Short mmCIF file of C-alpha atoms (C1' of nucleotides) in Angstrom, two decimals:
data_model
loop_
_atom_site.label_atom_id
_atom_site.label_comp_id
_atom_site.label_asym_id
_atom_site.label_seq_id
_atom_site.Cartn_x
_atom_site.Cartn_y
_atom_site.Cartn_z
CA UNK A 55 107.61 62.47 71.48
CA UNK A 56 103.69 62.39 71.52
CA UNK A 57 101.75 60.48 69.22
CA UNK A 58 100.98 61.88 66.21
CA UNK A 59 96.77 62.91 66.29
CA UNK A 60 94.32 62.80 63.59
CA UNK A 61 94.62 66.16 63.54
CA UNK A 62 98.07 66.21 62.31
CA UNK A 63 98.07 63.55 60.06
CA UNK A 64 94.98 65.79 58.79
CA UNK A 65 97.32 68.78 58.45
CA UNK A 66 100.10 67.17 56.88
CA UNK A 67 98.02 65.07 53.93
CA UNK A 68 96.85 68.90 53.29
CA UNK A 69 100.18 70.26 52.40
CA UNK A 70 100.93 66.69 50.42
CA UNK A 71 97.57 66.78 48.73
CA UNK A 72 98.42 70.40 47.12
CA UNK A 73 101.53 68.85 45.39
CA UNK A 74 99.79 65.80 44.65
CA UNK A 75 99.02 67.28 41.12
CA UNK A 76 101.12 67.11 38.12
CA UNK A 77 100.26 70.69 37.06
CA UNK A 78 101.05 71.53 40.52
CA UNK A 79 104.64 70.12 40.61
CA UNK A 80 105.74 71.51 37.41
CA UNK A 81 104.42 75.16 38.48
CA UNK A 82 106.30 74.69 41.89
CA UNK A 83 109.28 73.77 39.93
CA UNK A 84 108.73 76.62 37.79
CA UNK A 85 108.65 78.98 40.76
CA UNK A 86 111.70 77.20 41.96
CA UNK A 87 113.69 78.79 39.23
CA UNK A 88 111.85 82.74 39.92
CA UNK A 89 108.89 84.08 40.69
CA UNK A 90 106.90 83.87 37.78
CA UNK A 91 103.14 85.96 36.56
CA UNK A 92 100.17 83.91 36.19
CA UNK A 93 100.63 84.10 32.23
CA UNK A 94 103.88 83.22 32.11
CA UNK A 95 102.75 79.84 34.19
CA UNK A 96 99.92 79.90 32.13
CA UNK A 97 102.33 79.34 28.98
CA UNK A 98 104.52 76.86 30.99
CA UNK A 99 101.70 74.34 31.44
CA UNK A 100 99.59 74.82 28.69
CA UNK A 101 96.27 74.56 30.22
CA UNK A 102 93.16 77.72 30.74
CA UNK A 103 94.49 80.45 32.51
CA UNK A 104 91.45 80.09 34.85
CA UNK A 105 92.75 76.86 35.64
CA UNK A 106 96.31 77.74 36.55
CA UNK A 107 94.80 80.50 38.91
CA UNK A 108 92.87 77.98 40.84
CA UNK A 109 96.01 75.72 41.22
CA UNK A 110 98.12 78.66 42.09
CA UNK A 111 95.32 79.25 44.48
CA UNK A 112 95.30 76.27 46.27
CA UNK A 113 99.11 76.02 46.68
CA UNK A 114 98.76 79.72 48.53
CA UNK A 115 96.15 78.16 50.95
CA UNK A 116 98.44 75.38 51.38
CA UNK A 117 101.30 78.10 52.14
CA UNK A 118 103.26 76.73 49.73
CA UNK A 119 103.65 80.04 47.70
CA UNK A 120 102.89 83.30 47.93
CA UNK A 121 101.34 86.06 45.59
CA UNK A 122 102.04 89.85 45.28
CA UNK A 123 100.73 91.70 43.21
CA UNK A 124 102.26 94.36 40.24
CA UNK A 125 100.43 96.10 38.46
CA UNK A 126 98.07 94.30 35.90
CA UNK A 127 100.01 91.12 36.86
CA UNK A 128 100.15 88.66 39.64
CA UNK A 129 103.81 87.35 40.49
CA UNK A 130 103.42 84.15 42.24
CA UNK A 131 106.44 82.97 44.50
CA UNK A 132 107.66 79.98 46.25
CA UNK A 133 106.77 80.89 50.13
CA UNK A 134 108.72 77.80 51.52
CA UNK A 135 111.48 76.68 49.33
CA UNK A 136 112.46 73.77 51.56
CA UNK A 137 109.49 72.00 49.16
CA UNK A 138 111.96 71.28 46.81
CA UNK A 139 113.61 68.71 49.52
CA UNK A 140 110.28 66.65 48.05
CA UNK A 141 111.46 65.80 44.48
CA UNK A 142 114.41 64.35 45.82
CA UNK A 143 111.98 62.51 48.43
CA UNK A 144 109.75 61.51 45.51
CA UNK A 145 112.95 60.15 43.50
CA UNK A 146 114.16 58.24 45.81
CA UNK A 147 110.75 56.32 46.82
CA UNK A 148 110.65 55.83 42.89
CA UNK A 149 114.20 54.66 42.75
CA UNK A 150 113.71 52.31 45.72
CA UNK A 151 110.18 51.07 44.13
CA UNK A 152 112.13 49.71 40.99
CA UNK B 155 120.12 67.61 33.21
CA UNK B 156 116.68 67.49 31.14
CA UNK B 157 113.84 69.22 31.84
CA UNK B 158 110.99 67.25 33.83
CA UNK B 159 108.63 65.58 31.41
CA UNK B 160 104.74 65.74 31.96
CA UNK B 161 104.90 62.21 32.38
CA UNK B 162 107.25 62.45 35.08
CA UNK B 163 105.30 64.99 36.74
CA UNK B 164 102.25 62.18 36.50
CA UNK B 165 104.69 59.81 38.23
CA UNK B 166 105.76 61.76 40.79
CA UNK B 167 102.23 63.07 41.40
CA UNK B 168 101.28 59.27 41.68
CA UNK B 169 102.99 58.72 44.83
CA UNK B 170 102.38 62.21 46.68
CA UNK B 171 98.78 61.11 46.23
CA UNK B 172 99.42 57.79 47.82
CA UNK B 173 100.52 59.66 50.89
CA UNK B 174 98.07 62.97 50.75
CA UNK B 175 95.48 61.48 53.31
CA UNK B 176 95.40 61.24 56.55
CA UNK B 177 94.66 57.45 57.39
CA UNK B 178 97.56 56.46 54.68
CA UNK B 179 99.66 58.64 56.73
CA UNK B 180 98.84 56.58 59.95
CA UNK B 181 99.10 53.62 58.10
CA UNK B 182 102.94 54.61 56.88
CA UNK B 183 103.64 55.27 60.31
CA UNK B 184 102.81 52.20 62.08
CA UNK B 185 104.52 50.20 59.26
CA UNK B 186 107.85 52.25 60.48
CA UNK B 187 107.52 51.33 63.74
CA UNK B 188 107.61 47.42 62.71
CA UNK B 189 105.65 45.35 60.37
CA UNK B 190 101.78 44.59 60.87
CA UNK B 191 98.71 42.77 59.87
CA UNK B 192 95.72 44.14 58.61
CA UNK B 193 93.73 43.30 61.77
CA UNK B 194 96.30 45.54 63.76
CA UNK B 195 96.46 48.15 61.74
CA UNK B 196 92.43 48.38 61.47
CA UNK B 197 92.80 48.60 65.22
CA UNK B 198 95.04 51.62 64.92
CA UNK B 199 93.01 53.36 62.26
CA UNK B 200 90.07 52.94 63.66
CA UNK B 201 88.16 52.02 60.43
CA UNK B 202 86.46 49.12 58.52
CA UNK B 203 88.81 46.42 57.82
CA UNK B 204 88.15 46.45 53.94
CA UNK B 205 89.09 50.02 54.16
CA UNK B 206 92.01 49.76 55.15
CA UNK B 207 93.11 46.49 52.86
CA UNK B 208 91.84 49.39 50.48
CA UNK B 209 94.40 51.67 51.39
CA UNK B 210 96.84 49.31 51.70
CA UNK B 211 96.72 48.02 48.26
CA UNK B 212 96.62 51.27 46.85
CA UNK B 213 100.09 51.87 49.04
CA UNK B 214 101.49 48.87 47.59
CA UNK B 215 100.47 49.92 44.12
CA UNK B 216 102.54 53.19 44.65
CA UNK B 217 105.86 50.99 45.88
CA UNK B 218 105.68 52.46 49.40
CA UNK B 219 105.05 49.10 50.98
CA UNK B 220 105.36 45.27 50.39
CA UNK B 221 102.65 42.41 51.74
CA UNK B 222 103.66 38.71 52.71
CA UNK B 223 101.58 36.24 53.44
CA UNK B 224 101.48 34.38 57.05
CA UNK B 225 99.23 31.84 57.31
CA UNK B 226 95.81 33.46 57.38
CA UNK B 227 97.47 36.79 58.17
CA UNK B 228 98.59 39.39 55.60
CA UNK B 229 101.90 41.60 56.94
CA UNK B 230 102.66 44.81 55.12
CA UNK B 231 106.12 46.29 55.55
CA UNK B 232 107.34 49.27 54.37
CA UNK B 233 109.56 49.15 50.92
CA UNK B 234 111.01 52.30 50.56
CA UNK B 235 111.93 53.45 54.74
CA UNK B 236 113.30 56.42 52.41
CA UNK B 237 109.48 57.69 52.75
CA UNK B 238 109.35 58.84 55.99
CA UNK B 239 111.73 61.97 54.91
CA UNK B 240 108.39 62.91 53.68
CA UNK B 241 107.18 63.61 57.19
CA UNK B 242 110.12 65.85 57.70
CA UNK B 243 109.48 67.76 54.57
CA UNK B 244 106.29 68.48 55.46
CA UNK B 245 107.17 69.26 59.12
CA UNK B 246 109.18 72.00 57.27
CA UNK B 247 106.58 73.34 54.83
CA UNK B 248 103.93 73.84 57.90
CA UNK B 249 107.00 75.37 60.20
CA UNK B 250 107.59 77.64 57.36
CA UNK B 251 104.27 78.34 56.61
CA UNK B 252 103.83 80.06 60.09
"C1'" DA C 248 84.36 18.15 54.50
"C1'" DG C 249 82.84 21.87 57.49
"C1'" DA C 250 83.63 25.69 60.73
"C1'" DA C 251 86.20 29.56 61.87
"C1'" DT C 252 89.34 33.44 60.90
"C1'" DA C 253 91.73 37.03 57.93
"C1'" DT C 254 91.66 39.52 53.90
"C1'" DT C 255 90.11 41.16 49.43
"C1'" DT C 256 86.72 42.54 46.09
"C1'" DG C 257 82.47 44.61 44.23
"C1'" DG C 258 78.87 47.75 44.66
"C1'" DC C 259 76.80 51.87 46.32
"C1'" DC C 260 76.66 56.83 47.38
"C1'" DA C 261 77.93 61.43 48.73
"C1'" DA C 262 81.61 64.55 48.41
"C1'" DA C 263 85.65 66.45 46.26
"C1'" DC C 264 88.47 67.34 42.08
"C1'" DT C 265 89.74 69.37 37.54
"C1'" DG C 266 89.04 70.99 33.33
"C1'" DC C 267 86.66 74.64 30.40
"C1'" DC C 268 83.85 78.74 29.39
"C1'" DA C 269 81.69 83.00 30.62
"C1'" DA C 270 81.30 86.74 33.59
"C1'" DA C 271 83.09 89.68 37.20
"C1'" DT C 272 86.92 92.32 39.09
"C1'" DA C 273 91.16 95.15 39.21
"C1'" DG C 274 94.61 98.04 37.26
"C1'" DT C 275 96.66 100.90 33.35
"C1'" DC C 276 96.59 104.29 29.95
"C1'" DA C 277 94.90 107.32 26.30
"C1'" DT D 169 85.42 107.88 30.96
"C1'" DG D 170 86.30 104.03 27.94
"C1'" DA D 171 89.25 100.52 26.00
"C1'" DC D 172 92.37 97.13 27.08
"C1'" DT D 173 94.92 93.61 29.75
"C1'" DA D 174 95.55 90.33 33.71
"C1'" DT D 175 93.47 87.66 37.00
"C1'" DT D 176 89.81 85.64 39.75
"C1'" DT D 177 85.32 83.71 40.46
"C1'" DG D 178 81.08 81.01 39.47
"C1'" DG D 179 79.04 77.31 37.34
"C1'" DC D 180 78.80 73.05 34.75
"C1'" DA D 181 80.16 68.13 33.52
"C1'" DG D 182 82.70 64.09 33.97
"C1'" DT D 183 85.81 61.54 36.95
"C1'" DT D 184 87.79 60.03 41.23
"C1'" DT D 185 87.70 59.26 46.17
"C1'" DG D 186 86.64 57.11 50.56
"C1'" DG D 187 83.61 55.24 53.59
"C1'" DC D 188 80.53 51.05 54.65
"C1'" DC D 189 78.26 46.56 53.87
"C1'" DA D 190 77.90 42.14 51.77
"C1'" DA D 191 79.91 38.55 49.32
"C1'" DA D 192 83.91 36.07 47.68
"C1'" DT D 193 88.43 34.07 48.57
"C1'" DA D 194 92.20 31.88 51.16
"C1'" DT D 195 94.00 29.42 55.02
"C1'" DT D 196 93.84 26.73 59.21
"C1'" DC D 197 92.06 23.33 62.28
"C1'" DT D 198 89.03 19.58 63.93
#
DNA sequence: AGAATATTTGGCCAAACTGCCAAATAGTCA
DNA sequence: TGACTATTTGGCAGTTTGGCCAAATATTCT
């Protein structure tokens, strides 16, 4: 197998810097249960709804979810549900860090 | 089973952003290969040597490595080997992502 | 002790991040 | 069209990040 480049070390701290946020993580697990408006997340994590549309913005550039639109709203899903596999990653590195 | 608490989001977050950048990610994968020293692994990432003690520490602070002392040498060592699923995961998140 | 080597720490600076508010945009409905 | 709702965008302020250099610290060896 080749070394790994810059460039994909590069690609892969992207996708870990989007979930690198607790606001992000608890939308993701949010949209891990159903696809979910921007208000409804907006409720969920307490914050300016401004500021849950920029996360939920950066997670789409990171392809981690994906947004379609419905009338006035904006349902937000999960685009790769094989994310999840990362809380149990998380746990365990946690666990093993006791 | 309880629903995640904002401070275990915070946690969680914590060591995502330990990994979420690039030379860390170099740095994790050297250490899998075998334990190093600081010179060698400024060799491999290319960057000042306070740098990457930088990075190191802040790796160690997260519980995703260990440092012993050798004489004038530091080696780090990864703690949790359970880390390198991360790679994986995010293999799977940029396959998905397509 | 003094010289040499390996690492860490502190300081600096430019860039990125994250929150809020206000304004702009898009869609629905009377 | 005009009012209303949902979301996004732009801008501001305070904080964090990540690189380098210089200085401090720790260890070894003569």
């Amino acid at each position: 197998m080749a070394r790994t480049t810059q460039e994909q070390y590069k690609a892969q701290a992207r996708v870990l810097k989007a979930l690198a946020h607790p606001t992000r993580l608890l939308l993701v697990e949010e949209l891990a249960r159903h696809p979910r408006c921007v208000c409804d997340l907006r409720d969920a994590a307490g914050l300016d709804i401004s500021t849950v549309s920029k996360h939920l913005s950066l997670l789409r550039n990171a392809g981690i979810v994906v947004d379609e639109k419905r009338g006035l709203k904006v349902f937000y899903s999960l685009k790769t549900p094989c994310v999840l596999n990362f809380f149990k990653c998380v746990e365990s590195v946690r666990a093993c860090s006791k």
